[in-house]
Amino acid sequence: MSEMLIASREIPALINHFGGEVVISYPIYGIRLLEARPEGTGYRISILSNPDEFYAASLRFGEHAMEMPFFSDFEECLLASGVTTYANMEAFREKAKIYRGLKKEISFGLDTNLMYHRFFTTSRALRPDEVILTGIVRQEIEYVLNHKYSARFIAELRESAPEASWYIAEFENRRKKKSRKAAYLAMPEYKTLRDRAILVDEGEKAVHATRENDQMIVEALRRFEEKRFGLPVLLTADGSMADLCDAEGVEYFLFRAPYHPKPRHASPETFFKLVAHLALSFGVVTIGSAVLFGEFGGKGDDPDAFRLTFIGDDHHTECERDIELCRKLSALGIRR
């Protein structure tokens, strides 16, 4: 067994090492997630798993099943990387043109779920200076940042899946699923925006009840409209949030989740982002004979740290050499 620490920018060297067809799997369930084949200038991605397969695999973990990945987590990674997009994304782009044609100052408030979907980064549909970030959205992300697995919790997970015990053991005293997604998907998105967006924080405190937090987000946008005499538009993928906007008289756009993903073409950059997001959200994935940990002992707080492990083959020497070569070239500062 051989292992090394890598960054997300080095994932292409890993993928290219295998060449041709690449299958990405979730080893704790023993299921294949997707297949990627080079096609033209990118990759043809085929989804190999389904919701029923995820649900059935989670049942063996009993009371801890909710802590395990579901197909919705997989779909979230597809959205966050840009492999898929909302079913009505083009309708929003057209609606945004209409909004911007109005005489009022237009701004767009992002709901918390769009931070996890990395909407701003992936869609490139908004300017940062027209984005509103409320204090409640920030607090909702921060609230789940540091929930970690106890030794007892990990022992119970290992007992439920003894054949995956080695993978699970890496998560002891590391972030749980919700915390991983908050720390590695939502918070980086928030940090990308916070210095350029419109920050609306009136001192409200987020609570455990999601409905109450949603109410505070909507009310914050309504007060913003009253003070600025502009038109804030809440962007959300949550139907209940849309209902609150209707009740409060706040403009909104409700994104519809994409239908179950079908094979599609993705650019190399998009595919490599997907690999990284899967490793971060799920904690670990396998790529051929390689194991890519997004969560592991000794990781620290760097969302861009991964551990690459090869088990029982001779691929590691060549792959490690390729990655080291990429590092040396990068250190030279050569740009295309």
Coordinates of C-alpha atoms in Angstrom, one line a residue:
M1 CA 0.0 0.0 0.0
S2 CA 1.3 3.5 -0.9
E3 CA -0.2 6.9 -0.1
M4 CA 0.4 10.5 -0.7
L5 CA -1.3 13.8 -0.1
I6 CA -2.6 15.7 -3.1
A7 CA -4.5 18.8 -4.0
S8 CA -7.6 19.1 -6.3
R9 CA -5.4 20.5 -9.1
E10 CA -3.5 17.2 -9.1
I11 CA -6.6 15.1 -9.6
P12 CA -6.2 15.3 -13.5
A13 CA -2.9 13.5 -13.2
L14 CA -4.6 10.7 -11.4
I15 CA -7.4 10.4 -13.9
N16 CA -5.1 10.7 -16.9
H17 CA -2.9 7.9 -15.3
F18 CA -5.7 5.4 -15.9
G19 CA -6.6 6.7 -19.3
G20 CA -9.6 5.5 -21.3
E21 CA -12.6 4.4 -19.2
V22 CA -12.7 5.5 -15.5
V23 CA -15.2 4.1 -13.0
I24 CA -15.8 5.9 -9.8
S25 CA -17.3 4.0 -6.9
Y26 CA -18.3 4.4 -3.3
P27 CA -16.5 1.6 -1.5
I28 CA -18.4 1.7 1.8
Y29 CA -21.6 0.7 -0.1
G30 CA -19.7 -1.3 -2.7
I31 CA -21.6 0.5 -5.6
R32 CA -20.4 2.1 -8.8
L33 CA -21.4 5.8 -9.1
L34 CA -20.5 6.7 -12.6
E35 CA -18.4 5.9 -15.6
A36 CA -16.4 8.5 -17.5
R37 CA -14.9 8.0 -21.0
P38 CA -12.8 10.5 -23.0
E39 CA -14.9 12.0 -25.7
G40 CA -13.8 14.9 -27.9
T41 CA -12.3 17.6 -25.6
G42 CA -13.9 16.3 -22.5
Y43 CA -15.6 13.3 -20.9
R44 CA -18.8 11.4 -21.6
I45 CA -20.3 10.7 -18.1
S46 CA -22.8 7.8 -17.5
I47 CA -24.6 7.5 -14.2
L48 CA -24.4 3.9 -12.9
S49 CA -26.3 4.2 -9.6
N50 CA -29.9 5.0 -8.7
P51 CA -31.9 6.2 -5.6
D52 CA -33.1 2.7 -4.7
E53 CA -29.5 1.3 -4.7
F54 CA -28.4 4.1 -2.3
Y55 CA -31.4 3.6 0.0
A56 CA -31.0 -0.2 0.2
A57 CA -27.2 0.2 1.0
S58 CA -27.9 2.7 3.8
L59 CA -30.3 0.4 5.6
R60 CA -27.6 -1.8 7.0
F61 CA -26.4 1.1 9.1
G62 CA -29.7 1.2 11.1
E63 CA -30.1 4.3 13.2
H64 CA -27.1 5.8 11.6
A65 CA -28.5 5.5 8.1
M66 CA -29.2 9.2 7.8
E67 CA -25.4 9.9 8.3
M68 CA -24.6 7.9 5.2
P69 CA -24.8 9.2 1.6
F70 CA -28.1 9.2 -0.3
F71 CA -28.7 9.7 -4.0
S72 CA -29.7 13.3 -3.3
D73 CA -26.1 13.9 -2.0
F74 CA -24.8 12.4 -5.3
E75 CA -27.2 14.7 -7.2
E76 CA -25.9 17.7 -5.2
C77 CA -22.4 17.0 -6.2
L78 CA -23.4 16.8 -9.8
L79 CA -25.1 20.2 -9.5
A80 CA -22.2 21.8 -7.5
S81 CA -19.6 20.7 -10.1
G82 CA -21.8 21.8 -13.1
V83 CA -22.2 18.4 -14.6
T84 CA -26.0 19.0 -14.3
T85 CA -28.0 22.2 -13.8
Y86 CA -31.5 23.2 -12.8
A87 CA -34.3 22.1 -15.1
N88 CA -35.4 25.8 -15.5
M89 CA -31.9 27.4 -15.6
E90 CA -32.4 28.9 -19.0
A91 CA -35.8 30.3 -17.9
F92 CA -33.9 32.1 -15.1
R93 CA -31.4 33.6 -17.4
E94 CA -34.2 35.0 -19.5
K95 CA -36.0 36.3 -16.4
A96 CA -32.8 37.9 -15.1
K97 CA -32.6 39.9 -18.4
I98 CA -36.1 41.2 -17.7
Y99 CA -35.2 42.1 -14.1
R100 CA -32.1 44.0 -15.2
G101 CA -34.2 45.9 -17.7
L102 CA -36.3 47.5 -14.9
K103 CA -35.6 51.0 -13.6
K104 CA -35.2 49.7 -10.0
E105 CA -31.9 48.5 -8.6
I106 CA -32.0 44.7 -8.8
S107 CA -30.3 42.3 -6.5
F108 CA -30.5 38.6 -5.9
G109 CA -30.6 37.0 -2.5
L110 CA -29.2 33.5 -2.3
D111 CA -30.9 30.9 -0.2
T112 CA -28.7 28.5 1.8
N113 CA -29.4 25.5 -0.5
L114 CA -27.9 27.4 -3.4
M115 CA -24.6 27.8 -1.5
Y116 CA -24.4 24.0 -1.2
H117 CA -25.1 23.8 -4.9
R118 CA -22.4 26.4 -5.6
F119 CA -24.8 28.2 -7.8
F120 CA -22.9 31.5 -8.2
T121 CA -19.6 29.8 -9.1
T122 CA -21.1 27.2 -11.4
S123 CA -23.8 29.1 -13.2
R124 CA -21.9 32.4 -13.7
A125 CA -25.3 34.0 -14.1
L126 CA -24.8 36.8 -11.6
R127 CA -22.3 39.5 -10.8
P128 CA -21.0 39.4 -7.2
D129 CA -22.0 43.0 -6.5
E130 CA -25.7 42.1 -7.2
V131 CA -25.8 39.2 -4.8
I132 CA -27.3 39.6 -1.3
L133 CA -26.0 37.3 1.5
T134 CA -28.0 37.4 4.7
G135 CA -26.5 36.8 8.1
I136 CA -28.9 33.8 8.6
V137 CA -27.5 32.0 5.5
R138 CA -24.0 32.4 7.0
Q139 CA -25.1 31.2 10.4
E140 CA -26.9 28.1 9.0
I141 CA -23.7 27.0 7.3
E142 CA -21.5 27.8 10.4
Y143 CA -23.9 25.9 12.7
V144 CA -23.0 22.5 11.2
L145 CA -19.3 23.1 10.4
N146 CA -17.8 21.1 13.2
H147 CA -20.0 18.1 14.0
K148 CA -17.5 15.2 14.3
Y149 CA -17.6 11.5 14.6
S150 CA -17.0 10.1 18.0
A151 CA -14.9 6.9 18.5
R152 CA -18.1 5.1 19.5
F153 CA -20.0 6.3 16.5
I154 CA -17.2 5.0 14.2
A155 CA -17.1 1.7 16.0
E156 CA -20.9 1.2 15.4
L157 CA -20.5 2.1 11.7
R158 CA -17.6 -0.4 11.4
E159 CA -19.7 -3.1 13.0
S160 CA -22.5 -2.5 10.5
A161 CA -20.1 -2.8 7.5
P162 CA -17.0 -4.9 8.6
E163 CA -15.8 -5.3 5.0
A164 CA -15.5 -1.5 4.8
S165 CA -14.0 -1.1 8.2
W166 CA -10.7 0.2 6.9
Y167 CA -12.4 3.1 5.0
I168 CA -14.7 4.0 7.9
A169 CA -11.8 4.1 10.5
E170 CA -10.3 7.1 8.7
F171 CA -13.3 9.2 9.8
E172 CA -12.8 9.0 13.5
N173 CA -12.8 12.5 15.0
R174 CA -13.4 13.9 11.6
R175 CA -16.4 15.8 10.1
K176 CA -19.7 14.1 9.7
K177 CA -21.6 14.3 6.4
K178 CA -23.4 17.6 7.0
S179 CA -20.3 19.2 8.3
R180 CA -18.2 18.0 5.3
K181 CA -20.7 19.5 2.9
A182 CA -20.9 22.8 4.8
A183 CA -17.1 23.1 5.2
Y184 CA -16.1 21.9 1.7
L185 CA -19.0 23.0 -0.5
A186 CA -21.1 25.8 1.1
M187 CA -18.5 27.7 3.0
P188 CA -16.0 28.1 0.1
E189 CA -18.8 29.4 -2.0
Y190 CA -19.7 31.9 0.8
K191 CA -16.1 33.0 1.1
T192 CA -15.9 33.5 -2.7
L193 CA -18.8 36.1 -2.4
R194 CA -18.5 37.8 0.9
D195 CA -16.0 40.5 0.1
R196 CA -17.9 41.6 -3.0
A197 CA -21.6 40.8 -2.2
I198 CA -24.1 42.9 -0.4
L199 CA -24.1 41.7 3.2
V200 CA -27.4 42.0 5.1
D201 CA -26.9 41.2 8.8
E202 CA -29.3 42.8 11.2
G203 CA -28.2 40.8 14.2
E204 CA -30.8 38.0 14.0
K205 CA -29.8 34.7 15.4
A206 CA -30.4 31.4 13.5
V207 CA -32.3 28.7 15.3
H208 CA -32.5 25.0 15.0
A209 CA -35.8 25.1 13.2
T210 CA -35.3 25.5 9.4
R211 CA -38.7 27.0 8.9
E212 CA -38.0 29.9 11.3
N213 CA -34.6 30.5 9.7
D214 CA -36.4 30.6 6.3
Q215 CA -38.8 33.2 7.7
M216 CA -36.0 35.4 8.9
I217 CA -34.3 35.3 5.5
V218 CA -37.4 36.3 3.7
E219 CA -38.2 39.1 6.2
A220 CA -34.6 40.4 5.9
L221 CA -35.1 40.8 2.1
R222 CA -38.4 42.5 2.6
R223 CA -36.8 45.0 5.0
F224 CA -33.9 45.4 2.5
E225 CA -36.5 46.3 -0.2
E226 CA -38.2 48.9 2.1
K227 CA -34.9 50.6 2.9
R228 CA -33.2 50.6 -0.5
F229 CA -36.2 51.0 -2.7
G230 CA -34.8 48.4 -5.0
L231 CA -36.1 44.9 -5.9
P232 CA -34.4 42.0 -4.1
V233 CA -35.2 38.6 -5.7
L234 CA -34.8 35.5 -3.6
L235 CA -33.2 32.6 -5.5
T236 CA -34.1 29.2 -4.0
A237 CA -34.5 25.6 -4.8
D238 CA -36.9 25.1 -1.8
G239 CA -40.6 25.1 -2.5
S240 CA -41.5 26.0 1.1
M241 CA -39.3 29.1 0.9
A242 CA -41.2 30.1 -2.2
D243 CA -44.4 29.8 -0.2
L244 CA -43.0 32.2 2.4
C245 CA -42.1 34.7 -0.2
D246 CA -45.6 34.6 -1.6
A247 CA -46.9 35.3 2.0
E248 CA -44.5 38.2 2.6
G249 CA -44.8 39.7 -0.9
V250 CA -41.1 39.1 -1.7
E251 CA -40.1 38.5 -5.3
Y252 CA -38.5 35.1 -5.9
F253 CA -37.4 32.5 -8.5
L254 CA -37.8 28.9 -7.7
F255 CA -35.3 26.6 -9.3
R256 CA -36.4 23.0 -10.1
A257 CA -34.1 20.2 -9.5
P258 CA -32.8 18.4 -12.6
Y259 CA -34.5 15.2 -13.5
H260 CA -32.6 12.0 -12.7
P261 CA -29.3 12.7 -14.5
K262 CA -28.6 11.0 -17.9
P263 CA -25.4 10.5 -19.7
R264 CA -23.9 13.8 -20.7
H265 CA -20.7 15.5 -21.9
A266 CA -18.6 17.4 -19.4
S267 CA -15.5 19.5 -19.9
P268 CA -12.3 18.2 -18.1
E269 CA -12.5 21.0 -15.5
T270 CA -16.1 20.1 -14.7
F271 CA -15.4 16.4 -14.4
F272 CA -12.4 16.9 -12.2
K273 CA -14.5 19.2 -9.9
L274 CA -17.1 16.4 -9.7
V275 CA -14.4 13.9 -8.6
A276 CA -13.2 16.3 -5.9
H277 CA -16.8 17.1 -4.7
L278 CA -17.7 13.4 -4.5
A279 CA -14.6 12.6 -2.4
L280 CA -15.3 15.6 -0.1
S281 CA -19.0 15.0 0.3
F282 CA -18.9 11.2 0.6
G283 CA -15.6 11.2 2.5
V284 CA -14.0 8.6 0.1
V285 CA -14.3 7.3 -3.4
T286 CA -12.4 4.8 -5.4
I287 CA -11.1 5.5 -8.9
G288 CA -10.0 2.2 -10.5
S289 CA -7.5 0.8 -8.1
A290 CA -6.9 4.1 -6.3
V291 CA -8.6 5.3 -3.1
L292 CA -9.2 9.0 -2.9
F293 CA -10.0 10.3 0.6
G294 CA -11.6 13.7 1.0
E295 CA -11.9 13.2 4.8
F296 CA -9.1 11.5 6.7
G297 CA -7.0 11.6 9.9
G298 CA -4.6 14.5 9.8
K299 CA -6.4 16.4 7.1
G300 CA -6.7 19.6 9.1
D301 CA -9.1 22.3 7.9
D302 CA -7.9 22.6 4.3
P303 CA -10.8 21.8 2.0
D304 CA -8.3 21.2 -0.8
A305 CA -6.4 18.4 0.9
F306 CA -6.9 14.8 -0.3
R307 CA -5.2 11.6 0.4
L308 CA -4.5 9.2 -2.4
T309 CA -3.9 5.6 -1.6
F310 CA -3.1 2.7 -3.9
I311 CA -3.8 -0.8 -2.6
G312 CA -2.2 -4.0 -4.0
D313 CA -0.9 -3.0 -7.4
D314 CA 2.0 -1.4 -9.1
H315 CA 0.2 1.7 -10.4
H316 CA 1.3 3.9 -7.6
T317 CA 4.9 4.4 -8.7
E318 CA 4.1 5.7 -12.1
C319 CA 1.2 7.9 -10.8
E320 CA 3.2 9.4 -8.0
R321 CA 5.9 10.2 -10.5
D322 CA 3.4 12.0 -12.8
I323 CA 2.1 14.0 -9.8
E324 CA 5.6 14.9 -8.7
L325 CA 6.4 16.0 -12.2
C326 CA 3.3 18.2 -12.3
R327 CA 4.4 19.8 -9.0
K328 CA 7.9 20.6 -10.4
L329 CA 6.4 22.2 -13.5
S330 CA 3.9 24.2 -11.4
A331 CA 6.8 25.4 -9.2
L332 CA 8.5 26.9 -12.3
G333 CA 5.5 29.2 -12.7
I334 CA 5.0 28.4 -16.4
R335 CA 1.7 29.5 -17.8
R336 CA 0.1 28.8 -21.1

